[in-house]
C-alpha cells in the first residue's frame, strides 16, 4: 500500500516517492533551547514522530535529523529582535552555553516522556558554524548577497518563485516582513545570513567570518545541516505552520540558490495547539504550558497528551484545556484496561484488520481513524490473542506503550487494595474465561461475591467493587 502525504508545496496529498527507494531522509526543525518546550511545540514534534513511525512501519529505512538551535534565533523570527539565547541567559543569570545545555537536556527528557523516538542525528547550530559560513560564501560567489551595516543579507528579489511554499502574493509576504523597519534592506523579505556583533557589545556567542565577527542568521543552520547530515537523501522537511512563510521559505531560497538543486520535495506542516479562545500557544503570548506544569506536576500521565494528539489530525487545529487532557487520560486508561483484559497470549492479527489500519496511517497520517480501527477490533468477535497481536502491532505507530498495560493494570488493582485472595480469584476467573470454562468462571464469581465484592464483566474486563451493605 502506498503512502500519501499532504505537501505544502503542491497543496495536495501526494504519493511519497523517496529519492532512494526504500529509504526516507527527514529533517525536522528543532527547538530553540532558551526555555522549556511547550505543549504546542511538542504537538508538532509528535506529528513528526507519527510520520517517522509510519515510515518505519511501512518498511522504510528512516534517517531523521533534528537541529538544536542554540544561537541566532531572534525574537519575532526576524533580524531585528532580541537574541533568544542571550535573553535566556539574562533571565537566569547563567551563560548562554549553560542555558543551551540545560534546555537541550530538558527537551530530550520531554521527548522520552512522550515516547517519541529520538532522531538519528541531533545537531547543534554552534557545532556547525564553518558549514554555515561556507554556504554564505557560495551564495556570495553566485551574487545572491549584499552587506549592510549590521550583516550579510540574502537578496530575495534574485530568487525566482520566492513565494513557492507560501503561495502568497509577493506583496503580502513583503507586507508581513515590513514590521521590521530595517531601512538598509533592499526588499522587506530579505533576510540575514550573517549578523555582525554590535559595536561596543561583547556577545557570549560570536565567531570570526570573512565578513566580520558575528553569528549566523537563524534560517542558515537548517540549510547547512540538512545538506551536511542528509546528503542526497533530502526527502521530507517538517515544521509547524508558522514556519511556512518565513523560515522554510528562506531555507528553500538560500539552499536552492547555493546548490542549484531541489532542497526537499515534500514539505509537511502541523497545525497549532491553541489555548482558550483559539489563541496559539506561544512563549511570546505567555500562555504556554510545559510537560512539567501541565502533566507531571498534575499527575497526569504524559502519554495522555500523546493520546490527545492522536485524536486530532495533525493538519487540524487542536484545543488545549486541562479538561481535554483529563478526558484523554480516561480514554487511554480505558484502552489500557481493555488490553489488560486480553490476557498475555499474543496471536497474529488478521490481514483484514491490519489493512484498515494501514489505510488510515498511509492516508496522510490519519491517526484518529487509525485509533478507531483499533477500538473496532477490540470490540469485535476476534479471538483475544489476535486482538492483542493487532494492538501491539499498531502500537509500533501509536507509541502508547500498550505492552505495559498488563503490569499497569495490576498496579491500579493494587491501588484499590484488593485482598490477595480476591486478586487470586480474579486471575483464576480471567483464565477460566479465556479458556471458555464458563462453569468454573461462574463458580469463581460466587466465591468473589461471597467475599463481599460485586463483579461485572465490561468491555474493559472484570471490574470489582465492594458491596455497600448500608444501601
Ligand atoms: P520554535 O522553538 O519556536 O522554533 O518552535 C518549535 C516548533 O514548534 C516549530 O516547528 C513550530 O512551528 C512549532 N510550534 C510553535 N508553536 C506551536 C503551537 N502553538 N502549536 C503547534 N506547533 C507549534
Ligand atoms: Zn529549520
Short mmCIF file of C-alpha atoms and ligand atoms in Angstrom, two decimals:
data_model
loop_
_atom_site.label_atom_id
_atom_site.label_comp_id
_atom_site.label_asym_id
_atom_site.label_seq_id
_atom_site.Cartn_x
_atom_site.Cartn_y
_atom_site.Cartn_z
CA UNK A 1 0.00 0.00 0.00
CA UNK A 2 1.33 3.42 -0.90
CA UNK A 3 1.91 6.32 1.42
CA UNK A 4 0.23 9.64 0.73
CA UNK A 5 1.37 12.85 2.39
CA UNK A 6 -0.02 16.36 2.12
CA UNK A 7 2.66 18.54 0.56
CA UNK A 8 2.52 22.27 1.32
CA UNK A 9 4.36 22.88 -1.97
CA UNK A 10 1.53 21.46 -4.09
CA UNK A 11 -1.31 21.91 -1.58
CA UNK A 12 -2.37 18.32 -2.14
CA UNK A 13 -1.83 14.80 -0.97
CA UNK A 14 0.96 13.24 -2.98
CA UNK A 15 2.26 9.72 -3.25
CA UNK A 16 5.55 9.53 -1.36
CA UNK A 17 8.38 8.71 -3.74
CA UNK A 18 11.75 8.89 -1.99
CA UNK A 19 14.99 9.78 -3.72
CA UNK A 20 16.49 6.37 -2.92
CA UNK A 21 13.94 3.58 -2.99
CA UNK A 22 13.15 2.13 0.45
CA UNK A 23 14.80 5.00 2.32
CA UNK A 24 13.46 8.22 3.79
CA UNK A 25 15.54 11.22 4.81
CA UNK A 26 13.70 13.61 7.10
CA UNK A 27 14.68 16.97 8.53
CA UNK A 28 12.58 18.32 11.36
CA UNK A 29 13.25 21.85 12.61
CA UNK A 30 14.08 21.52 16.28
CA UNK A 31 13.78 23.61 19.42
CA UNK A 32 15.42 26.89 20.29
CA UNK A 33 16.91 25.91 23.62
CA UNK A 34 16.44 29.09 25.65
CA UNK A 35 13.46 27.74 27.60
CA UNK A 36 11.37 24.59 28.03
CA UNK A 37 9.46 23.31 25.01
CA UNK A 38 5.73 23.97 25.39
CA UNK A 39 2.92 21.58 24.55
CA UNK A 40 2.38 23.38 21.20
CA UNK A 41 5.97 22.71 20.14
CA UNK A 42 5.59 19.15 21.36
CA UNK A 43 2.42 18.64 19.34
CA UNK A 44 4.47 19.42 16.24
CA UNK A 45 7.25 17.03 17.28
CA UNK A 46 4.62 14.36 17.97
CA UNK A 47 3.21 14.57 14.45
CA UNK A 48 6.78 14.12 13.21
CA UNK A 49 7.09 11.07 15.45
CA UNK A 50 3.91 9.65 13.86
CA UNK A 51 5.50 10.26 10.45
CA UNK A 52 8.75 8.52 11.35
CA UNK A 53 6.93 5.58 12.91
CA UNK A 54 4.59 5.25 9.93
CA UNK A 55 7.53 5.17 7.53
CA UNK A 56 9.33 2.60 9.68
CA UNK A 57 6.14 0.51 9.91
CA UNK A 58 5.94 0.59 6.12
CA UNK A 59 9.49 -0.77 5.99
CA UNK A 60 11.41 2.37 5.04
CA UNK A 61 14.91 2.85 6.39
CA UNK A 62 14.42 6.22 8.06
CA UNK A 63 17.07 8.80 8.84
CA UNK A 64 15.77 11.74 10.81
CA UNK A 65 17.85 14.80 11.53
CA UNK A 66 16.81 17.40 14.08
CA UNK A 67 18.67 20.60 14.80
CA UNK A 68 19.10 22.20 18.17
CA UNK A 69 19.03 25.98 17.74
CA UNK A 70 21.47 27.31 20.28
CA UNK A 71 22.35 30.56 18.53
CA UNK A 72 20.99 33.18 16.18
CA UNK A 73 17.24 32.93 16.71
CA UNK A 74 15.98 36.44 17.31
CA UNK A 75 12.53 37.02 18.78
CA UNK A 76 9.85 37.57 16.14
CA UNK A 77 11.73 35.25 13.73
CA UNK A 78 13.17 38.35 12.02
CA UNK A 79 16.54 40.06 12.03
CA UNK A 80 15.99 42.92 14.43
CA UNK A 81 14.64 41.32 17.61
CA UNK A 82 16.38 40.31 20.77
CA UNK A 83 18.60 37.24 20.74
CA UNK A 84 16.65 34.42 22.39
CA UNK A 85 19.71 32.73 23.90
CA UNK A 86 21.10 35.95 25.37
CA UNK A 87 17.63 36.68 26.69
CA UNK A 88 17.51 33.29 28.45
CA UNK A 89 20.97 33.93 29.86
CA UNK A 90 19.99 37.35 31.27
CA UNK A 91 16.78 35.91 32.72
CA UNK A 92 18.55 33.16 34.64
CA UNK A 93 21.97 34.69 35.30
CA UNK A 94 23.75 31.79 33.61
CA UNK A 95 25.87 31.76 30.47
CA UNK A 96 24.14 31.22 27.12
CA UNK A 97 26.12 27.99 26.80
CA UNK A 98 24.79 26.71 30.14
CA UNK A 99 21.27 27.69 29.16
CA UNK A 100 21.60 25.78 25.88
CA UNK A 101 22.95 22.65 27.60
CA UNK A 102 20.28 22.72 30.30
CA UNK A 103 17.29 23.18 27.97
CA UNK A 104 18.63 20.68 25.45
CA UNK A 105 18.61 18.02 28.17
CA UNK A 106 15.15 19.11 29.32
CA UNK A 107 13.88 18.83 25.74
CA UNK A 108 15.26 15.30 25.34
CA UNK A 109 13.58 14.32 28.60
CA UNK A 110 10.24 15.62 27.29
CA UNK A 111 10.72 13.63 24.09
CA UNK A 112 11.26 10.50 26.22
CA UNK A 113 8.26 11.17 28.45
CA UNK A 114 6.05 11.43 25.37
CA UNK A 115 7.56 8.22 23.98
CA UNK A 116 8.99 9.91 20.90
CA UNK A 117 11.74 8.08 19.05
CA UNK A 118 14.95 10.10 19.28
CA UNK A 119 16.14 11.47 15.93
CA UNK A 120 19.06 9.62 14.36
CA UNK A 121 21.03 12.84 14.40
CA UNK A 122 20.72 15.75 16.83
CA UNK A 123 22.90 18.59 15.59
CA UNK A 124 23.69 21.89 17.25
CA UNK A 125 23.95 25.10 15.27
CA UNK A 126 27.07 26.06 17.23
CA UNK A 127 28.79 22.82 16.17
CA UNK A 128 28.27 23.69 12.51
CA UNK A 129 29.47 27.26 12.13
CA UNK A 130 32.09 26.56 9.39
CA UNK A 131 29.42 24.80 7.29
CA UNK A 132 27.15 27.82 7.63
CA UNK A 133 29.92 30.25 6.71
CA UNK A 134 30.65 28.07 3.68
CA UNK A 135 27.08 28.32 2.50
CA UNK A 136 27.18 32.12 2.72
CA UNK A 137 30.41 32.07 0.71
CA UNK A 138 28.69 30.04 -2.02
CA UNK A 139 25.78 32.47 -2.08
CA UNK A 140 28.16 35.42 -2.22
CA UNK A 141 30.06 33.86 -5.13
CA UNK A 142 26.79 33.48 -7.01
CA UNK A 143 25.75 37.07 -6.38
CA UNK A 144 22.81 36.48 -4.03
CA UNK A 145 24.14 38.52 -1.10
CA UNK A 146 24.77 42.11 -0.08
CA UNK A 147 26.30 43.65 3.02
CA UNK A 148 24.70 46.28 5.26
CA UNK A 149 25.94 47.90 8.45
CA UNK A 150 24.56 45.05 10.56
CA UNK A 151 25.13 41.96 8.48
CA UNK A 152 25.18 39.98 5.24
CA UNK A 153 21.74 39.67 3.63
CA UNK A 154 20.11 37.41 1.05
CA UNK A 155 18.56 39.30 -1.85
CA UNK A 156 15.17 37.62 -2.25
CA UNK A 157 14.43 39.53 -5.47
CA UNK A 158 17.14 37.46 -7.17
CA UNK A 159 15.49 34.15 -6.31
CA UNK A 160 12.67 33.13 -8.65
CA UNK A 161 9.43 31.86 -7.11
CA UNK A 162 10.37 33.06 -3.65
CA UNK A 163 6.71 32.55 -2.68
CA UNK A 164 6.58 28.96 -3.94
CA UNK A 165 5.92 27.46 -0.50
CA UNK A 166 3.70 30.14 0.98
CA UNK A 167 1.53 30.56 -2.16
CA UNK A 168 1.05 34.17 -1.06
CA UNK A 169 1.36 37.12 -3.42
CA UNK A 170 4.86 38.60 -3.02
CA UNK A 171 3.28 41.86 -1.94
CA UNK A 172 1.65 40.13 1.01
CA UNK A 173 4.90 38.49 2.09
CA UNK A 174 6.58 41.89 1.86
CA UNK A 175 3.87 43.48 3.99
CA UNK A 176 4.39 40.77 6.60
CA UNK A 177 8.13 41.44 6.68
CA UNK A 178 7.78 45.25 6.75
CA UNK A 179 7.12 45.38 10.51
CA UNK A 180 10.85 45.09 10.95
CA UNK A 181 11.66 48.54 9.57
CA UNK A 182 15.21 47.84 8.55
CA UNK A 183 15.92 50.71 6.10
CA UNK A 184 19.07 49.10 4.75
CA UNK A 185 17.31 46.03 3.35
CA UNK A 186 16.71 46.15 -0.41
CA UNK A 187 13.46 44.21 -0.13
CA UNK A 188 11.37 43.72 3.02
CA UNK A 189 11.58 39.93 2.63
CA UNK A 190 15.40 39.88 2.50
CA UNK A 191 16.89 38.12 5.49
CA UNK A 192 20.22 37.97 7.27
CA UNK A 193 22.70 35.21 6.58
CA UNK A 194 25.31 36.55 8.96
CA UNK A 195 24.79 39.20 11.62
CA UNK A 196 27.64 41.33 12.94
CA UNK A 197 28.25 41.57 16.66
CA UNK A 198 27.06 45.03 17.68
CA UNK A 199 29.91 47.50 18.07
CA UNK A 200 30.87 48.01 21.70
CA UNK A 201 28.91 44.98 22.88
CA UNK A 202 30.55 41.69 23.79
CA UNK A 203 28.35 38.81 22.75
CA UNK A 204 28.63 35.45 24.51
CA UNK A 205 28.38 33.55 21.24
CA UNK A 206 30.28 35.00 18.29
CA UNK A 207 32.67 33.78 15.61
CA UNK A 208 35.12 35.19 13.11
CA UNK A 209 33.97 35.17 9.49
CA UNK A 210 35.17 36.64 6.17
CA UNK A 211 32.66 39.48 6.73
CA UNK A 212 33.43 40.21 10.37
CA UNK A 213 32.86 38.96 13.89
CA UNK A 214 29.28 37.81 14.39
CA UNK A 215 26.82 34.93 14.32
CA UNK A 216 24.68 33.12 11.74
CA UNK A 217 21.13 34.13 10.81
CA UNK A 218 18.59 31.66 12.18
CA UNK A 219 17.48 30.12 8.86
CA UNK A 220 21.01 29.30 7.77
CA UNK A 221 21.64 26.43 10.18
CA UNK A 222 18.78 24.30 8.85
CA UNK A 223 20.02 24.61 5.27
CA UNK A 224 23.63 23.87 6.16
CA UNK A 225 22.78 20.92 8.41
CA UNK A 226 20.18 19.39 6.04
CA UNK A 227 22.79 19.36 3.30
CA UNK A 228 25.50 18.03 5.60
CA UNK A 229 23.67 15.32 7.52
CA UNK A 230 21.15 14.08 4.96
CA UNK A 231 23.38 14.37 1.91
CA UNK A 232 21.37 13.43 -1.17
CA UNK A 233 18.54 11.84 0.80
CA UNK A 234 16.56 15.04 1.35
CA UNK A 235 13.01 13.76 1.13
CA UNK A 236 10.78 15.35 3.76
CA UNK A 237 11.15 18.59 5.72
CA UNK A 238 8.76 19.32 8.60
CA UNK A 239 7.72 22.03 11.00
CA UNK A 240 4.71 23.88 12.34
CA UNK A 241 2.60 26.05 10.01
CA UNK A 242 4.25 29.19 11.41
CA UNK A 243 7.42 28.12 9.61
CA UNK A 244 5.90 28.27 6.14
CA UNK A 245 6.04 31.96 5.26
CA UNK A 246 9.41 32.92 6.66
CA UNK A 247 11.67 30.18 7.98
CA UNK A 248 11.06 27.45 5.43
CA UNK A 249 10.60 29.91 2.58
CA UNK A 250 14.03 31.32 3.38
CA UNK A 251 15.58 27.89 3.84
CA UNK A 252 14.44 26.95 0.33
CA UNK A 253 15.66 30.23 -1.20
CA UNK A 254 19.17 30.12 0.24
CA UNK A 255 19.67 26.35 -0.24
CA UNK A 256 18.46 26.22 -3.82
CA UNK A 257 20.27 29.44 -4.74
CA UNK A 258 23.52 27.95 -3.41
CA UNK A 259 23.24 24.40 -4.77
CA UNK A 260 21.05 24.82 -7.83
CA UNK A 261 19.21 21.67 -6.73
CA UNK A 262 15.78 20.97 -5.26
CA UNK A 263 16.18 21.31 -1.49
CA UNK A 264 13.36 18.96 -0.35
CA UNK A 265 10.47 17.51 -2.34
CA UNK A 266 7.93 17.13 0.46
CA UNK A 267 7.13 19.86 2.98
CA UNK A 268 4.83 18.85 5.85
CA UNK A 269 3.39 21.31 8.34
CA UNK A 270 1.46 20.68 11.54
CA UNK A 271 -1.37 22.93 12.74
CA UNK A 272 -1.27 24.73 16.06
CA UNK A 273 -2.17 23.75 19.53
CA UNK A 274 -4.42 26.57 20.69
CA UNK A 275 -5.49 27.69 24.08
CA UNK A 276 -8.90 29.03 25.20
CA UNK A 277 -10.36 31.36 22.58
CA UNK A 278 -8.44 29.82 19.68
CA UNK A 279 -5.20 31.62 20.50
CA UNK A 280 -1.98 29.88 19.51
CA UNK A 281 0.05 28.59 22.46
CA UNK A 282 3.26 30.59 22.34
CA UNK A 283 6.08 31.72 24.56
CA UNK A 284 5.62 35.27 23.34
CA UNK A 285 1.97 35.18 24.47
CA UNK A 286 2.95 33.88 27.88
CA UNK A 287 0.10 31.38 27.72
CA UNK A 288 2.20 28.30 27.38
CA UNK A 289 2.28 25.06 29.35
CA UNK A 290 5.07 22.56 29.66
CA UNK A 291 5.22 18.81 30.25
CA UNK A 292 6.13 19.59 33.85
CA UNK A 293 3.36 22.01 34.73
CA UNK A 294 0.55 20.62 32.56
CA UNK A 295 1.21 16.92 33.09
CA UNK A 296 3.84 15.68 35.53
CA UNK A 297 3.02 18.09 38.38
CA UNK A 298 -0.69 17.34 37.95
CA UNK A 299 -0.04 13.62 38.00
CA UNK A 300 -1.44 13.22 34.51
CA UNK A 301 0.29 10.50 32.52
CA UNK A 302 2.33 12.37 29.83
CA UNK A 303 1.13 9.79 27.32
CA UNK A 304 -2.37 11.24 27.78
CA UNK A 305 -1.11 14.23 25.79
CA UNK A 306 0.24 11.90 23.12
CA UNK A 307 -3.14 10.16 23.05
CA UNK A 308 -4.92 13.53 22.75
CA UNK A 309 -2.77 14.48 19.76
CA UNK A 310 -3.57 11.16 18.10
CA UNK A 311 -7.26 12.07 18.31
CA UNK A 312 -6.89 15.19 16.12
CA UNK A 313 -5.46 15.05 12.60
CA UNK A 314 -2.13 16.88 12.51
CA UNK A 315 -3.37 19.44 9.97
CA UNK A 316 -6.34 20.43 12.12
CA UNK A 317 -6.08 22.92 14.98
CA UNK A 318 -6.24 21.34 18.41
CA UNK A 319 -7.51 22.91 21.63
CA UNK A 320 -5.68 22.61 24.88
CA UNK A 321 -7.55 22.54 28.17
CA UNK A 322 -6.87 20.62 31.35
CA UNK A 323 -10.27 19.05 30.98
CA UNK A 324 -9.42 17.76 27.48
CA UNK A 325 -6.23 16.27 28.87
CA UNK A 326 -8.06 14.55 31.72
CA UNK A 327 -10.59 13.13 29.28
CA UNK A 328 -7.75 11.87 27.11
CA UNK A 329 -6.21 10.22 30.16
CA UNK A 330 -9.51 8.46 30.89
CA UNK A 331 -9.67 7.28 27.28
CA UNK A 332 -6.12 6.00 27.48
CA UNK A 333 -6.74 4.20 30.77
CA UNK A 334 -9.82 2.59 29.32
CA UNK A 335 -7.68 1.40 26.41
CA UNK A 336 -5.09 0.00 28.84
CA UNK A 337 -7.81 -1.88 30.74
CA UNK A 338 -9.20 -3.34 27.54
CA UNK A 339 -5.71 -4.51 26.56
CA UNK A 340 -5.04 -5.92 30.04
CA UNK A 341 -8.24 -7.94 29.85
CA UNK A 342 -6.95 -9.75 26.77
CA UNK A 343 -4.54 -11.92 28.75
CA UNK A 344 -0.98 -12.44 27.60
CA UNK A 345 -1.20 -14.75 24.56
CA UNK A 346 -0.10 -12.76 21.53
CA UNK A 347 -1.54 -14.01 18.26
CA UNK A 348 -1.44 -12.83 14.67
CA UNK A 349 -3.75 -10.01 13.70
CA UNK A 350 -5.73 -10.93 10.62
CA UNK A 351 -4.66 -9.24 7.38
CA UNK A 352 -8.06 -7.56 7.04
CA UNK A 353 -7.70 -5.82 10.39
CA UNK A 354 -4.21 -4.61 9.53
CA UNK A 355 -5.26 -3.35 6.10
CA UNK A 356 -7.74 -0.91 7.56
CA UNK A 357 -5.16 0.41 9.98
CA UNK A 358 -2.53 0.79 7.28
CA UNK A 359 -5.04 2.51 5.03
CA UNK A 360 -5.58 5.11 7.76
CA UNK A 361 -1.95 5.83 8.57
CA UNK A 362 -0.92 5.97 4.92
CA UNK A 363 -3.69 8.46 4.19
CA UNK A 364 -1.63 11.46 5.31
CA UNK A 365 -1.14 10.04 8.82
CA UNK A 366 -4.81 9.81 9.71
CA UNK A 367 -4.31 8.82 13.34
CA UNK A 368 -7.90 9.49 14.51
CA UNK A 369 -9.11 6.87 12.03
CA UNK A 370 -6.22 4.55 12.95
CA UNK A 371 -7.31 4.74 16.61
CA UNK A 372 -10.91 3.99 15.68
CA UNK A 373 -9.75 0.89 13.80
CA UNK A 374 -8.04 -0.30 16.98
CA UNK A 375 -11.20 0.25 19.04
CA UNK A 376 -13.31 -1.54 16.45
CA UNK A 377 -11.02 -4.56 16.65
CA UNK A 378 -11.13 -4.59 20.45
CA UNK A 379 -14.92 -4.68 20.31
CA UNK A 380 -15.05 -7.32 17.59
CA UNK A 381 -15.52 -11.07 17.81
CA UNK A 382 -11.87 -11.70 17.01
CA UNK A 383 -10.12 -14.13 19.39
CA UNK A 384 -8.32 -12.42 22.26
CA UNK A 385 -4.75 -13.34 21.18
CA UNK A 386 -5.41 -11.90 17.70
CA UNK A 387 -6.76 -8.71 19.26
CA UNK A 388 -3.68 -8.39 21.43
CA UNK A 389 -1.44 -9.08 18.45
CA UNK A 390 -3.15 -6.35 16.45
CA UNK A 391 -2.96 -3.84 19.31
CA UNK A 392 0.75 -4.41 19.89
CA UNK A 393 1.45 -4.25 16.16
CA UNK A 394 -0.43 -0.94 15.78
CA UNK A 395 1.37 0.41 18.81
CA UNK A 396 4.59 0.49 16.79
CA UNK A 397 2.98 3.54 15.20
CA UNK A 398 0.76 4.83 18.02
CA UNK A 399 3.51 4.62 20.62
CA UNK A 400 1.13 4.40 23.58
CA UNK A 401 3.18 1.79 25.38
CA UNK A 402 0.31 -0.69 25.23
CA UNK A 403 2.59 -3.59 26.15
CA UNK A 404 2.87 -2.09 29.60
CA UNK A 405 -0.90 -2.28 30.06
CA UNK A 406 -0.92 -5.57 31.89
CA UNK A 407 1.53 -4.57 34.60
CA UNK A 408 -0.05 -1.11 34.75
CA UNK A 409 -3.46 -2.71 35.26
CA UNK A 410 -2.09 -4.81 38.08
CA UNK A 411 -0.64 -1.71 39.68
CA UNK A 412 -4.03 0.01 39.70
CA UNK A 413 -5.62 -3.11 41.10
CA UNK A 414 -3.13 -2.91 43.93
CA UNK A 415 -4.04 0.74 44.49
CA UNK A 416 -7.62 -0.41 45.14
CA UNK A 417 -6.06 -2.61 47.79
CA UNK A 418 -7.95 -5.71 46.94
CA UNK A 419 -7.15 -8.55 49.32
CA UNK A 420 -4.70 -11.10 47.91
CA UNK A 421 -7.46 -13.73 47.97
CA UNK A 422 -9.73 -11.64 45.72
CA UNK A 423 -6.89 -10.91 43.31
CA UNK A 424 -6.13 -14.63 43.02
CA UNK A 425 -9.78 -15.44 42.38
CA UNK A 426 -9.97 -12.70 39.73
CA UNK A 427 -6.89 -14.01 37.97
CA UNK A 428 -8.24 -17.56 38.07
CA UNK A 429 -11.57 -16.37 36.70
CA UNK A 430 -9.92 -14.42 33.91
CA UNK A 431 -8.04 -17.56 32.94
CA UNK A 432 -11.21 -19.64 33.08
CA UNK A 433 -12.96 -17.12 30.81
CA UNK A 434 -10.07 -17.21 28.36
CA UNK A 435 -10.37 -20.96 28.30
CA UNK A 436 -14.13 -20.58 27.88
CA UNK A 437 -14.69 -22.65 31.01
CA UNK A 438 -17.89 -20.81 31.89
CA UNK A 439 -18.89 -23.16 34.67
CA UNK A 440 -15.65 -22.53 36.53
CA UNK A 441 -15.90 -18.78 35.86
CA UNK A 442 -19.40 -18.72 37.37
CA UNK A 443 -18.27 -20.67 40.43
CA UNK A 444 -15.42 -18.22 40.94
CA UNK A 445 -17.86 -15.32 40.63
CA UNK A 446 -19.85 -16.77 43.52
CA UNK A 447 -16.65 -17.04 45.59
CA UNK A 448 -15.81 -13.41 44.87
CA UNK A 449 -19.33 -12.23 45.72
CA UNK A 450 -19.23 -14.22 48.96
CA UNK A 451 -16.14 -12.24 49.95
CA UNK A 452 -18.23 -9.07 49.62
CA UNK A 453 -17.34 -7.86 46.12
CA UNK A 454 -19.61 -7.01 43.25
CA UNK A 455 -18.26 -8.26 39.93
CA UNK A 456 -19.16 -7.03 36.46
CA UNK A 457 -17.77 -8.04 33.09
CA UNK A 458 -17.48 -4.97 30.91
CA UNK A 459 -15.67 -4.22 27.69
CA UNK A 460 -12.67 -3.43 29.85
CA UNK A 461 -12.65 -6.81 31.54
CA UNK A 462 -13.55 -7.73 35.10
CA UNK A 463 -14.44 -4.85 37.40
CA UNK A 464 -14.93 -5.28 41.12
CA UNK A 465 -16.31 -3.00 43.78
CA UNK A 466 -17.05 -3.51 47.44
CA UNK A 467 -20.71 -4.31 48.11
CA UNK A 468 -22.16 -1.48 50.15
CA UNK A 469 -24.30 -3.06 52.88
CA UNK A 470 -25.79 0.20 54.06
CA UNK A 471 -27.84 0.66 50.91
P1 LIG B 1 10.30 27.20 17.87
O1 LIG B 1 11.11 26.72 19.07
O2 LIG B 1 9.56 28.46 18.11
O3 LIG B 1 11.14 27.24 16.61
O4 LIG B 1 9.18 26.11 17.63
C1 LIG B 1 9.46 24.76 17.53
C2 LIG B 1 8.40 24.05 16.71
O5 LIG B 1 7.12 24.18 17.34
C3 LIG B 1 8.23 24.63 15.32
O6 LIG B 1 8.06 23.56 14.40
C4 LIG B 1 6.99 25.47 15.41
O7 LIG B 1 6.34 25.55 14.18
C5 LIG B 1 6.17 24.67 16.41
N1 LIG B 1 5.14 25.43 17.17
C6 LIG B 1 5.29 26.61 17.83
N2 LIG B 1 4.13 26.95 18.45
C7 LIG B 1 3.24 25.96 18.21
C8 LIG B 1 1.86 25.71 18.59
N3 LIG B 1 1.17 26.53 19.36
N4 LIG B 1 1.29 24.57 18.14
C9 LIG B 1 1.97 23.69 17.36
N5 LIG B 1 3.26 23.87 16.98
C10 LIG B 1 3.90 24.99 17.39
ZN1 LIG B 2 14.52 24.98 10.42
#
